[in-house]
CSV table of C-alpha atoms in Angstrom, one decimal:
chain,number,residue,atom,x,y,z
A,15,UNK,CA,0.2,0.0,0.3
A,16,UNK,CA,1.1,3.7,-1.0
A,17,UNK,CA,2.6,5.5,1.9
A,18,UNK,CA,1.5,9.5,1.8
A,19,UNK,CA,3.6,11.4,3.9
A,20,UNK,CA,2.3,15.3,4.9
A,21,UNK,CA,4.4,17.7,4.6
A,22,UNK,CA,5.5,21.8,4.9
A,23,UNK,CA,6.2,22.7,1.2
A,24,UNK,CA,7.6,26.3,0.5
A,25,UNK,CA,4.0,28.7,0.9
A,26,UNK,CA,1.8,28.5,-1.8
A,27,UNK,CA,0.1,32.0,-3.4
A,28,UNK,CA,-3.4,31.5,-4.7
A,29,UNK,CA,-4.0,28.0,-2.5
A,30,UNK,CA,-7.4,27.2,-2.2
A,31,UNK,CA,-9.4,28.7,0.6
A,32,UNK,CA,-11.8,27.4,3.2
A,33,UNK,CA,-15.1,28.3,3.0
A,34,UNK,CA,-16.4,29.6,6.1
A,35,UNK,CA,-19.3,30.8,6.1
A,36,UNK,CA,-22.0,29.0,8.0
A,37,UNK,CA,-23.4,26.4,6.3
A,38,UNK,CA,-19.3,25.7,4.8
A,39,UNK,CA,-18.8,22.4,3.6
A,40,UNK,CA,-15.3,21.7,3.8
A,41,UNK,CA,-14.8,17.8,3.1
A,42,UNK,CA,-14.9,16.9,-0.9
A,43,UNK,CA,-18.0,16.0,-2.4
A,44,UNK,CA,-17.2,12.6,-4.4
A,45,UNK,CA,-20.8,10.9,-4.5
A,46,UNK,CA,-23.1,11.4,-6.6
A,47,UNK,CA,-26.3,12.6,-5.9
A,48,UNK,CA,-28.0,8.9,-5.1
A,49,UNK,CA,-24.8,7.6,-3.5
A,50,UNK,CA,-25.6,4.7,-0.9
A,51,UNK,CA,-22.6,3.0,0.7
A,52,UNK,CA,-21.9,-0.3,2.4
A,53,UNK,CA,-19.6,-0.4,4.9
A,54,UNK,CA,-19.7,-3.9,5.8
A,55,UNK,CA,-17.1,-4.7,9.3
A,56,UNK,CA,-16.5,-7.3,11.9
A,57,UNK,CA,-18.8,-9.6,10.8
A,58,UNK,CA,-17.5,-12.2,13.0
A,59,UNK,CA,-19.2,-16.6,14.1
A,60,UNK,CA,-21.7,-15.7,16.7
A,61,UNK,CA,-20.0,-17.6,19.1
A,62,UNK,CA,-17.2,-15.5,21.1
A,63,UNK,CA,-16.9,-12.0,22.4
A,64,UNK,CA,-14.9,-9.7,20.2
A,65,UNK,CA,-11.6,-10.3,19.7
A,66,UNK,CA,-8.4,-7.3,19.7
A,67,UNK,CA,-8.6,-8.1,15.9
A,68,UNK,CA,-12.4,-7.4,15.5
A,69,UNK,CA,-12.7,-3.9,17.2
A,70,UNK,CA,-9.7,-2.6,15.5
A,71,UNK,CA,-11.5,-4.1,12.2
A,72,UNK,CA,-14.9,-2.2,14.1
A,73,UNK,CA,-12.4,2.0,15.2
A,74,UNK,CA,-11.8,1.6,11.6
A,75,UNK,CA,-14.6,0.3,10.5
A,76,UNK,CA,-16.8,3.5,11.7
A,77,UNK,CA,-14.2,5.8,10.8
A,78,UNK,CA,-14.3,5.3,7.1
A,79,UNK,CA,-17.4,5.6,7.6
A,80,UNK,CA,-17.6,8.8,8.8
A,81,UNK,CA,-15.6,10.4,5.9
A,82,UNK,CA,-18.1,9.1,3.1
A,83,UNK,CA,-20.9,10.6,5.1
A,84,UNK,CA,-18.5,13.6,5.5
A,85,UNK,CA,-17.6,13.2,1.7
A,86,UNK,CA,-21.2,13.0,-0.4
A,87,UNK,CA,-22.1,9.3,0.9
A,88,UNK,CA,-25.5,8.4,2.6
A,89,UNK,CA,-23.4,5.4,4.7
A,90,UNK,CA,-25.2,2.4,5.3
A,91,UNK,CA,-23.0,0.2,8.4
A,92,UNK,CA,-23.8,-3.2,8.2
A,93,UNK,CA,-22.8,-6.4,10.3
A,94,UNK,CA,-23.2,-9.8,9.3
A,95,UNK,CA,-24.1,-12.8,11.5
A,96,UNK,CA,-22.9,-16.2,10.2
A,97,UNK,CA,-25.6,-17.9,11.6
A,98,UNK,CA,-26.0,-20.9,9.4
A,99,UNK,CA,-23.8,-23.8,8.1
A,100,UNK,CA,-21.7,-26.3,9.6
A,101,UNK,CA,-20.2,-23.7,12.3
A,102,UNK,CA,-22.5,-22.3,13.9
A,103,UNK,CA,-24.2,-26.1,14.8
A,104,UNK,CA,-21.3,-27.5,16.2
A,105,UNK,CA,-21.1,-24.4,18.7
A,106,UNK,CA,-24.6,-25.2,19.3
A,107,UNK,CA,-23.9,-28.9,20.1
A,108,UNK,CA,-21.3,-28.3,22.6
A,109,UNK,CA,-22.3,-26.5,23.6
A,110,UNK,CA,-25.5,-28.9,24.3
A,111,UNK,CA,-22.6,-31.4,25.1
A,112,UNK,CA,-21.4,-28.9,28.3
A,113,UNK,CA,-25.0,-28.4,29.4
A,114,UNK,CA,-25.5,-32.2,29.3
A,115,UNK,CA,-22.7,-32.7,31.4
A,116,UNK,CA,-22.5,-29.9,33.8
A,117,UNK,CA,-25.3,-31.7,34.9
A,118,UNK,CA,-24.9,-35.1,35.2
A,119,UNK,CA,-22.3,-33.5,37.9
A,120,UNK,CA,-19.6,-32.4,35.2
A,121,UNK,CA,-17.2,-35.2,35.7
A,122,UNK,CA,-16.7,-35.1,32.0
A,123,UNK,CA,-15.7,-31.0,31.8
A,124,UNK,CA,-12.6,-32.1,34.5
A,125,UNK,CA,-10.3,-31.6,31.2
A,126,UNK,CA,-12.8,-29.3,29.2
A,127,UNK,CA,-11.4,-25.7,28.7
A,128,UNK,CA,-13.5,-23.7,28.5
A,129,UNK,CA,-13.4,-19.8,27.5
A,130,UNK,CA,-15.3,-16.6,29.8
A,131,UNK,CA,-18.3,-16.5,27.1
A,132,UNK,CA,-18.9,-20.1,26.8
A,133,UNK,CA,-19.3,-20.0,30.5
A,134,UNK,CA,-21.0,-17.2,30.5
A,135,UNK,CA,-23.0,-18.5,27.9
A,136,UNK,CA,-23.4,-21.7,30.1
A,137,UNK,CA,-25.0,-19.9,33.2
A,138,UNK,CA,-27.7,-17.3,30.3
A,139,UNK,CA,-29.6,-20.4,29.5
A,140,UNK,CA,-29.3,-22.2,33.0
A,141,UNK,CA,-30.7,-19.2,34.3
A,142,UNK,CA,-33.2,-18.5,31.8
A,143,UNK,CA,-33.7,-21.6,29.8
A,144,UNK,CA,-33.8,-24.7,32.5
A,145,UNK,CA,-35.3,-27.3,31.1
A,146,UNK,CA,-36.1,-26.4,28.1
A,147,UNK,CA,-33.7,-29.0,26.4
A,148,UNK,CA,-33.9,-32.2,28.0
A,149,UNK,CA,-35.3,-34.9,26.9
A,150,UNK,CA,-35.9,-33.2,23.0
A,151,UNK,CA,-34.2,-34.6,19.9
A,152,UNK,CA,-31.2,-33.5,18.3
A,153,UNK,CA,-34.4,-32.1,15.4
A,154,UNK,CA,-35.8,-30.0,17.7
A,155,UNK,CA,-32.9,-28.8,20.9
A,156,UNK,CA,-30.5,-27.7,18.2
A,157,UNK,CA,-32.3,-24.7,16.3
A,158,UNK,CA,-33.1,-23.9,19.6
A,159,UNK,CA,-29.6,-23.4,21.1
A,160,UNK,CA,-28.9,-22.6,17.6
A,161,UNK,CA,-30.6,-18.9,18.3
A,162,UNK,CA,-30.7,-18.2,21.9
A,163,UNK,CA,-27.1,-18.2,21.5
A,164,UNK,CA,-26.9,-16.5,18.4
A,165,UNK,CA,-28.7,-13.7,20.3
A,166,UNK,CA,-26.8,-13.9,23.5
A,167,UNK,CA,-23.2,-13.1,21.6
A,168,UNK,CA,-24.7,-10.1,19.6
A,169,UNK,CA,-26.5,-8.7,23.0
A,170,UNK,CA,-22.8,-8.5,24.6
A,171,UNK,CA,-21.0,-8.0,20.5
A,172,UNK,CA,-23.6,-4.9,20.8
A,173,UNK,CA,-22.3,-3.6,24.3
A,174,UNK,CA,-18.8,-4.1,23.4
A,175,UNK,CA,-19.1,-1.2,20.0
A,176,UNK,CA,-21.5,1.1,22.6
A,177,UNK,CA,-18.5,1.4,24.5
A,178,UNK,CA,-16.4,2.3,21.8
A,179,UNK,CA,-18.9,4.4,20.6
A,180,UNK,CA,-19.8,2.4,17.9
A,181,UNK,CA,-23.4,2.3,15.2
A,182,UNK,CA,-24.4,-0.4,13.9
A,183,UNK,CA,-27.8,0.1,12.0
A,184,UNK,CA,-28.3,-3.1,10.3
A,185,UNK,CA,-27.8,-7.0,11.2
A,186,UNK,CA,-28.2,-8.5,7.9
A,187,UNK,CA,-28.0,-12.8,9.0
A,188,UNK,CA,-26.6,-15.3,6.8
A,189,UNK,CA,-29.8,-17.3,7.6
A,190,UNK,CA,-31.5,-15.7,6.1
A,191,UNK,CA,-30.1,-14.8,3.3
A,192,UNK,CA,-29.4,-18.6,3.1
A,193,UNK,CA,-33.1,-19.1,3.8
A,194,UNK,CA,-34.3,-21.2,1.0
A,195,UNK,CA,-35.6,-21.4,-2.5
A,196,UNK,CA,-32.1,-19.1,-2.4
A,197,UNK,CA,-29.5,-20.6,-3.0
A,198,UNK,CA,-31.3,-23.2,-6.2
A,199,UNK,CA,-32.9,-20.0,-7.0
A,200,UNK,CA,-30.0,-18.4,-7.6
A,201,UNK,CA,-27.8,-20.5,-8.9
A,202,UNK,CA,-30.5,-21.6,-11.2
A,203,UNK,CA,-29.6,-17.3,-12.3
A,204,UNK,CA,-25.9,-17.6,-12.4
A,205,UNK,CA,-26.7,-20.8,-14.9
A,206,UNK,CA,-29.2,-19.4,-17.3
A,207,UNK,CA,-26.4,-16.3,-17.4
A,208,UNK,CA,-23.0,-18.5,-18.6
A,209,UNK,CA,-21.3,-17.6,-15.2
A,210,UNK,CA,-21.7,-20.7,-13.6
A,211,UNK,CA,-20.3,-24.5,-15.1
A,212,UNK,CA,-20.5,-28.2,-14.0
A,213,UNK,CA,-17.5,-29.9,-13.5
A,214,UNK,CA,-16.9,-33.5,-12.1
A,215,UNK,CA,-14.9,-34.7,-9.6
A,216,UNK,CA,-11.5,-37.5,-11.4
A,217,UNK,CA,-13.2,-39.3,-9.6
A,218,UNK,CA,-16.2,-39.0,-11.7
A,219,UNK,CA,-19.5,-38.3,-10.3
A,220,UNK,CA,-22.1,-40.3,-8.8
A,221,UNK,CA,-25.3,-40.7,-6.7
A,222,UNK,CA,-22.5,-40.3,-3.6
A,223,UNK,CA,-20.1,-37.5,-5.5
A,224,UNK,CA,-22.8,-35.7,-7.9
A,225,UNK,CA,-20.7,-32.6,-9.8
A,226,UNK,CA,-20.0,-29.7,-8.7
A,227,UNK,CA,-20.6,-26.3,-9.7
A,228,UNK,CA,-18.0,-23.6,-10.1
A,229,UNK,CA,-19.4,-19.7,-10.5
A,230,UNK,CA,-17.5,-18.6,-13.5
A,231,UNK,CA,-15.7,-15.7,-11.4
A,232,UNK,CA,-11.9,-15.9,-13.2
A,233,UNK,CA,-14.0,-13.0,-16.4
A,234,UNK,CA,-14.3,-10.7,-13.7
A,235,UNK,CA,-10.7,-10.6,-12.4
A,236,UNK,CA,-10.5,-13.4,-9.9
A,237,UNK,CA,-7.1,-15.8,-9.9
A,238,UNK,CA,-9.3,-19.0,-10.5
A,239,UNK,CA,-13.7,-19.8,-10.9
A,240,UNK,CA,-15.1,-20.9,-7.1
A,241,UNK,CA,-17.1,-23.3,-6.3
A,242,UNK,CA,-21.0,-23.2,-5.4
A,243,UNK,CA,-21.8,-26.9,-4.0
A,244,UNK,CA,-19.2,-29.1,-2.5
A,245,UNK,CA,-18.6,-32.6,-3.6
A,246,UNK,CA,-21.4,-33.9,-1.8
A,247,UNK,CA,-23.9,-31.7,-3.6
A,248,UNK,CA,-23.7,-28.7,-0.1
A,249,UNK,CA,-23.5,-25.9,-0.5
A,250,UNK,CA,-20.4,-24.3,-0.8
A,251,UNK,CA,-19.4,-20.9,1.8
A,252,UNK,CA,-18.7,-19.2,-1.1
A,253,UNK,CA,-22.3,-19.7,-2.1
A,254,UNK,CA,-24.1,-17.5,1.0
A,255,UNK,CA,-20.6,-14.7,-0.1
A,256,UNK,CA,-23.1,-14.7,-2.7
A,257,UNK,CA,-25.8,-13.9,-2.3
A,258,UNK,CA,-25.3,-11.7,0.4
A,259,UNK,CA,-23.1,-9.3,-2.0
A,260,UNK,CA,-26.0,-10.2,-5.4
A,261,UNK,CA,-28.6,-8.6,-1.9
A,262,UNK,CA,-26.5,-4.9,-1.4
A,263,UNK,CA,-26.7,-4.8,-5.3
A,264,UNK,CA,-30.5,-5.7,-5.1
A,265,UNK,CA,-31.4,-2.4,-1.9
A,266,UNK,CA,-29.2,0.2,-4.4
A,267,UNK,CA,-25.8,0.2,-2.7
A,268,UNK,CA,-23.9,2.0,-5.0
A,269,UNK,CA,-20.6,1.7,-2.7
A,270,UNK,CA,-19.6,-0.9,-1.5
A,271,UNK,CA,-16.9,-1.3,1.7
A,272,UNK,CA,-15.2,-3.8,3.4
A,273,UNK,CA,-13.8,-4.2,6.3
A,274,UNK,CA,-11.9,-7.5,6.4
A,275,UNK,CA,-9.2,-9.8,9.5
A,276,UNK,CA,-5.8,-10.1,7.7
A,277,UNK,CA,-6.6,-13.8,7.3
A,278,UNK,CA,-9.1,-13.2,4.7
A,279,UNK,CA,-6.7,-11.6,2.7
A,280,UNK,CA,-6.9,-14.3,0.7
A,281,UNK,CA,-11.7,-14.1,-0.2
A,282,UNK,CA,-10.8,-10.2,-2.1
A,283,UNK,CA,-10.7,-11.3,-5.8
A,284,UNK,CA,-13.7,-13.6,-4.9
A,285,UNK,CA,-15.5,-10.7,-3.5
A,286,UNK,CA,-14.7,-8.5,-5.5
A,287,UNK,CA,-15.7,-11.2,-8.7
A,288,UNK,CA,-18.5,-11.2,-6.9
A,289,UNK,CA,-19.4,-7.2,-7.2
A,290,UNK,CA,-17.9,-7.0,-10.4
A,291,UNK,CA,-21.0,-9.5,-11.7
A,292,UNK,CA,-23.7,-8.1,-10.2
A,293,UNK,CA,-23.2,-4.5,-10.1
A,294,UNK,CA,-21.8,-4.2,-13.9
A,295,UNK,CA,-22.6,-0.1,-14.9
A,296,UNK,CA,-24.8,0.0,-10.8
A,297,UNK,CA,-21.5,0.8,-9.2
A,298,UNK,CA,-19.5,3.1,-8.4
A,299,UNK,CA,-17.1,2.3,-5.5
A,300,UNK,CA,-16.0,-1.3,-5.1
A,301,UNK,CA,-13.0,-1.5,-1.8
A,302,UNK,CA,-11.8,-4.1,-0.4
A,303,UNK,CA,-9.2,-3.0,2.5
A,304,UNK,CA,-6.6,-6.1,5.1
A,305,UNK,CA,-6.3,-4.4,8.1
A,306,UNK,CA,-2.5,-5.6,9.0
A,307,UNK,CA,-1.9,-9.3,11.1
A,308,UNK,CA,-2.1,-9.2,14.7
A,309,UNK,CA,1.6,-9.8,15.9
A,310,UNK,CA,2.6,-12.9,17.4
A,311,UNK,CA,3.7,-10.8,20.8
A,312,UNK,CA,-0.1,-10.1,21.0
A,313,UNK,CA,-1.6,-12.4,22.7
A,314,UNK,CA,-5.2,-12.6,24.3
A,315,UNK,CA,-3.8,-11.3,27.7
A,316,UNK,CA,-2.6,-8.0,26.7
A,317,UNK,CA,-4.9,-8.0,24.3
A,318,UNK,CA,-7.4,-7.6,27.0
A,319,UNK,CA,-4.0,-5.2,29.0
A,320,UNK,CA,-4.4,-2.9,26.5
A,321,UNK,CA,-8.3,-2.3,26.6
A,322,UNK,CA,-7.6,-1.5,30.3
A,323,UNK,CA,-4.5,0.5,30.2
A,324,UNK,CA,-5.8,2.7,27.5
A,325,UNK,CA,-9.2,4.6,26.5
A,326,UNK,CA,-11.7,4.5,24.3
A,327,UNK,CA,-10.1,7.6,22.5
A,328,UNK,CA,-6.9,6.6,23.3
A,329,UNK,CA,-7.0,3.6,21.4
A,330,UNK,CA,-8.9,4.8,18.3
A,331,UNK,CA,-6.0,7.4,18.1
A,332,UNK,CA,-3.5,4.5,18.5
A,333,UNK,CA,-5.0,2.0,16.0
A,334,UNK,CA,-5.8,5.1,13.0
A,335,UNK,CA,-2.6,6.3,13.2
A,336,UNK,CA,-0.6,3.1,13.1
A,337,UNK,CA,1.6,3.0,10.1
A,338,UNK,CA,0.5,1.3,7.8
A,339,UNK,CA,2.3,-2.7,7.1
A,340,UNK,CA,3.1,-3.0,11.0
A,341,UNK,CA,1.6,-5.9,12.5
A,342,UNK,CA,-1.3,-4.6,14.9
A,343,UNK,CA,0.6,-4.7,18.1
A,344,UNK,CA,0.6,-1.5,20.7
A,345,UNK,CA,3.6,-0.1,23.8
A,346,UNK,CA,1.7,-0.9,26.8
A,347,UNK,CA,3.4,1.8,28.8
A,348,UNK,CA,3.1,4.7,31.0
A,349,UNK,CA,5.1,7.1,27.7
A,350,UNK,CA,3.1,5.6,25.3
A,351,UNK,CA,-0.3,7.0,27.3
A,352,UNK,CA,1.2,10.2,28.3
A,353,UNK,CA,2.5,10.4,24.4
A,354,UNK,CA,-1.5,10.1,23.0
A,355,UNK,CA,-3.1,12.9,26.4
A,356,UNK,CA,-0.2,15.4,25.0
A,357,UNK,CA,-1.3,14.5,21.6
A,358,UNK,CA,-5.3,14.7,22.1
A,359,UNK,CA,-5.3,17.5,25.1
A,360,UNK,CA,-3.5,20.2,22.4
A,361,UNK,CA,-6.1,18.6,20.1
A,362,UNK,CA,-8.4,19.3,23.0
A,363,UNK,CA,-7.0,23.2,23.3
A,364,UNK,CA,-7.3,24.0,19.9
A,365,UNK,CA,-10.6,23.2,18.6
A,366,UNK,CA,-11.8,24.6,22.5
A,367,UNK,CA,-11.3,28.3,21.6
A,368,UNK,CA,-12.9,30.3,19.7
A,369,UNK,CA,-10.6,32.4,17.0
A,370,UNK,CA,-10.2,35.7,18.5
A,371,UNK,CA,-9.6,34.7,22.0
A,372,UNK,CA,-5.7,33.9,20.0
A,373,UNK,CA,-3.1,37.0,21.8
A,374,UNK,CA,0.1,37.6,22.7
A,375,UNK,CA,2.8,38.9,20.4
A,376,UNK,CA,4.3,36.4,17.7
A,377,UNK,CA,7.8,34.5,17.8
A,378,UNK,CA,10.2,33.8,15.9
A,379,UNK,CA,10.0,31.5,13.5
A,380,UNK,CA,6.1,32.2,13.2
A,381,UNK,CA,6.8,33.6,9.1
A,382,UNK,CA,7.5,30.7,8.7
A,383,UNK,CA,5.3,28.2,10.3
A,384,UNK,CA,2.4,30.5,8.3
A,385,UNK,CA,3.7,29.0,4.8
A,386,UNK,CA,3.5,25.7,6.6
A,387,UNK,CA,-0.4,25.8,7.4
A,388,UNK,CA,-1.0,27.3,3.7
A,389,UNK,CA,0.5,25.0,2.4
A,390,UNK,CA,-1.4,22.0,5.4
A,391,UNK,CA,-4.0,24.0,3.3
A,392,UNK,CA,-3.8,24.1,0.1
A,393,UNK,CA,-3.1,19.8,1.0
A,394,UNK,CA,-6.3,19.3,2.4
A,395,UNK,CA,-8.3,17.9,-0.4
A,396,UNK,CA,-5.9,15.8,-2.1
A,397,UNK,CA,-5.2,13.9,1.7
A,398,UNK,CA,-8.5,13.3,1.8
A,399,UNK,CA,-9.6,11.9,-1.6
A,400,UNK,CA,-6.5,9.5,-1.2
A,401,UNK,CA,-7.6,8.0,2.1
A,402,UNK,CA,-10.9,7.3,0.4
A,403,UNK,CA,-8.7,6.2,-2.4
A,404,UNK,CA,-5.7,3.6,-0.5
A,405,UNK,CA,-9.5,3.2,2.5
A,406,UNK,CA,-6.5,3.6,4.5
A,407,UNK,CA,-6.7,6.4,7.8
A,408,UNK,CA,-2.8,7.1,8.7
A,409,UNK,CA,-2.0,9.6,6.1
A,410,UNK,CA,-5.2,12.0,7.6
A,411,UNK,CA,-4.4,11.1,10.6
A,412,UNK,CA,-0.7,12.4,9.5
A,413,UNK,CA,-1.8,15.8,8.4
A,414,UNK,CA,-4.4,15.8,12.2
A,415,UNK,CA,-0.6,15.7,13.9
A,416,UNK,CA,0.8,18.1,11.2
A,417,UNK,CA,-1.5,20.6,11.5
A,418,UNK,CA,-2.3,20.4,15.4
A,419,UNK,CA,1.1,21.0,15.7
A,420,UNK,CA,0.9,24.2,13.5
A,421,UNK,CA,-1.7,26.1,15.1
A,422,UNK,CA,-0.4,25.2,18.3
A,423,UNK,CA,3.4,27.5,16.7
A,424,UNK,CA,0.6,30.2,16.6
A,425,UNK,CA,-1.4,29.9,18.8
A,426,UNK,CA,0.4,33.7,20.3
A,427,UNK,CA,0.5,34.7,16.4
A,428,UNK,CA,-1.7,38.1,15.9
A,429,UNK,CA,-2.1,40.1,11.6
A,430,UNK,CA,-5.7,40.1,11.0
A,431,UNK,CA,-4.2,39.1,7.7
A,432,UNK,CA,-4.1,35.8,9.1
A,433,UNK,CA,-7.3,35.1,11.0
A,434,UNK,CA,-8.9,33.0,7.6
A,435,UNK,CA,-6.5,31.6,6.7
A,436,UNK,CA,-5.7,30.2,11.4
A,437,UNK,CA,-9.8,29.5,11.8
A,438,UNK,CA,-9.6,27.7,8.4
A,439,UNK,CA,-7.2,25.7,10.1
A,440,UNK,CA,-9.0,25.4,13.6
A,441,UNK,CA,-11.9,24.0,11.3
A,442,UNK,CA,-10.6,21.6,9.6
A,443,UNK,CA,-9.3,20.5,13.1
A,444,UNK,CA,-12.3,20.2,14.6
A,445,UNK,CA,-14.0,18.6,11.5
A,446,UNK,CA,-11.5,15.8,11.2
A,447,UNK,CA,-11.1,14.6,15.3
A,448,UNK,CA,-14.5,14.1,14.6
A,449,UNK,CA,-14.8,12.7,11.6
A,450,UNK,CA,-12.1,9.4,13.6
A,451,UNK,CA,-13.7,9.9,16.8
A,452,UNK,CA,-11.6,11.6,18.9
A,453,UNK,CA,-13.2,14.4,19.0
């Protein structure tokens, strides 16, 4: 990913001045009149709390959503709940086994490692649904228990989002996306359009191993065609992706942005191929941002320590300003906390002071600082557009840091001719800090 460093060049004459009228719009309006963006982030299996990488994705997706909204998009923030298929059933069965073992005295649990989330879920079921699953066949309890685990997980996830000031507009469930006959109808449509075809395995197809059906995603830039059915005749996970992204296009979104964990990087080409297949002449923005991986040294214990040591506001700033390509890890030290505090305090001071409160005398070097300010104001729109192009917030954070330092150095400057530039810089500072969620 391309890095963009914000530097203060020589003063630029006739640079673009930010309009400071009452209803001025400082953000470049890059979207069309009917710009509907869907930003999907933190999609997860509902069998655990959010881990640290999920928190990073949530903060990143929330900030990108804010910036898109300020640049003219009407944004829907979406969470995709992976509550269907073998994994969801397997977790429900494991919970049922734990319930049965505890009911029989817990002897079978001596060597079973149970997570905090699962322990709380078991306690919740025992308190709220005692006896609901006694003497019932799996065909009855599996569906009910899976629904309970999903609801419990989403309640926990919503609370964690609330703690970080993040709002999700829509929770879309995979189980709803894959409800029959939607997968069959989708397969027929793809076959009718010549976008899917069947192949037999090398061993030959038969009653036990029917031919597989593949989506011709290579036509749309993928590295290979992707199977929609397995050799056993069941749907692949990719079929739910196909239905889900077709659903997004059908809902009228012409901007699709997805935040992927690093371990989902292999999905990028196939998802973009889906969007291309269904959204030709409909999609103006299709971006997938793959986060940097979590450092191997970032153990769950250290991740918990990070969340305890930093406030949500400090954590937002430290994560969003992390240079691209740097593994997700944070130095849990008093120096790191103090540095974040110092920057945020300076930001608060600059955003809270009215322009006419600036007093004092000019200090040595202020002429050069005014040149920096002119250059930064000139670079503002390019920085925002580059941020949206790369889906990378580091450049915007670097701009914020440079602008705040420049305005801090000019805090005692008095020059009526330059007041407008200083006021423009302060307005950008306030707007950016709000968009990043650190205001």
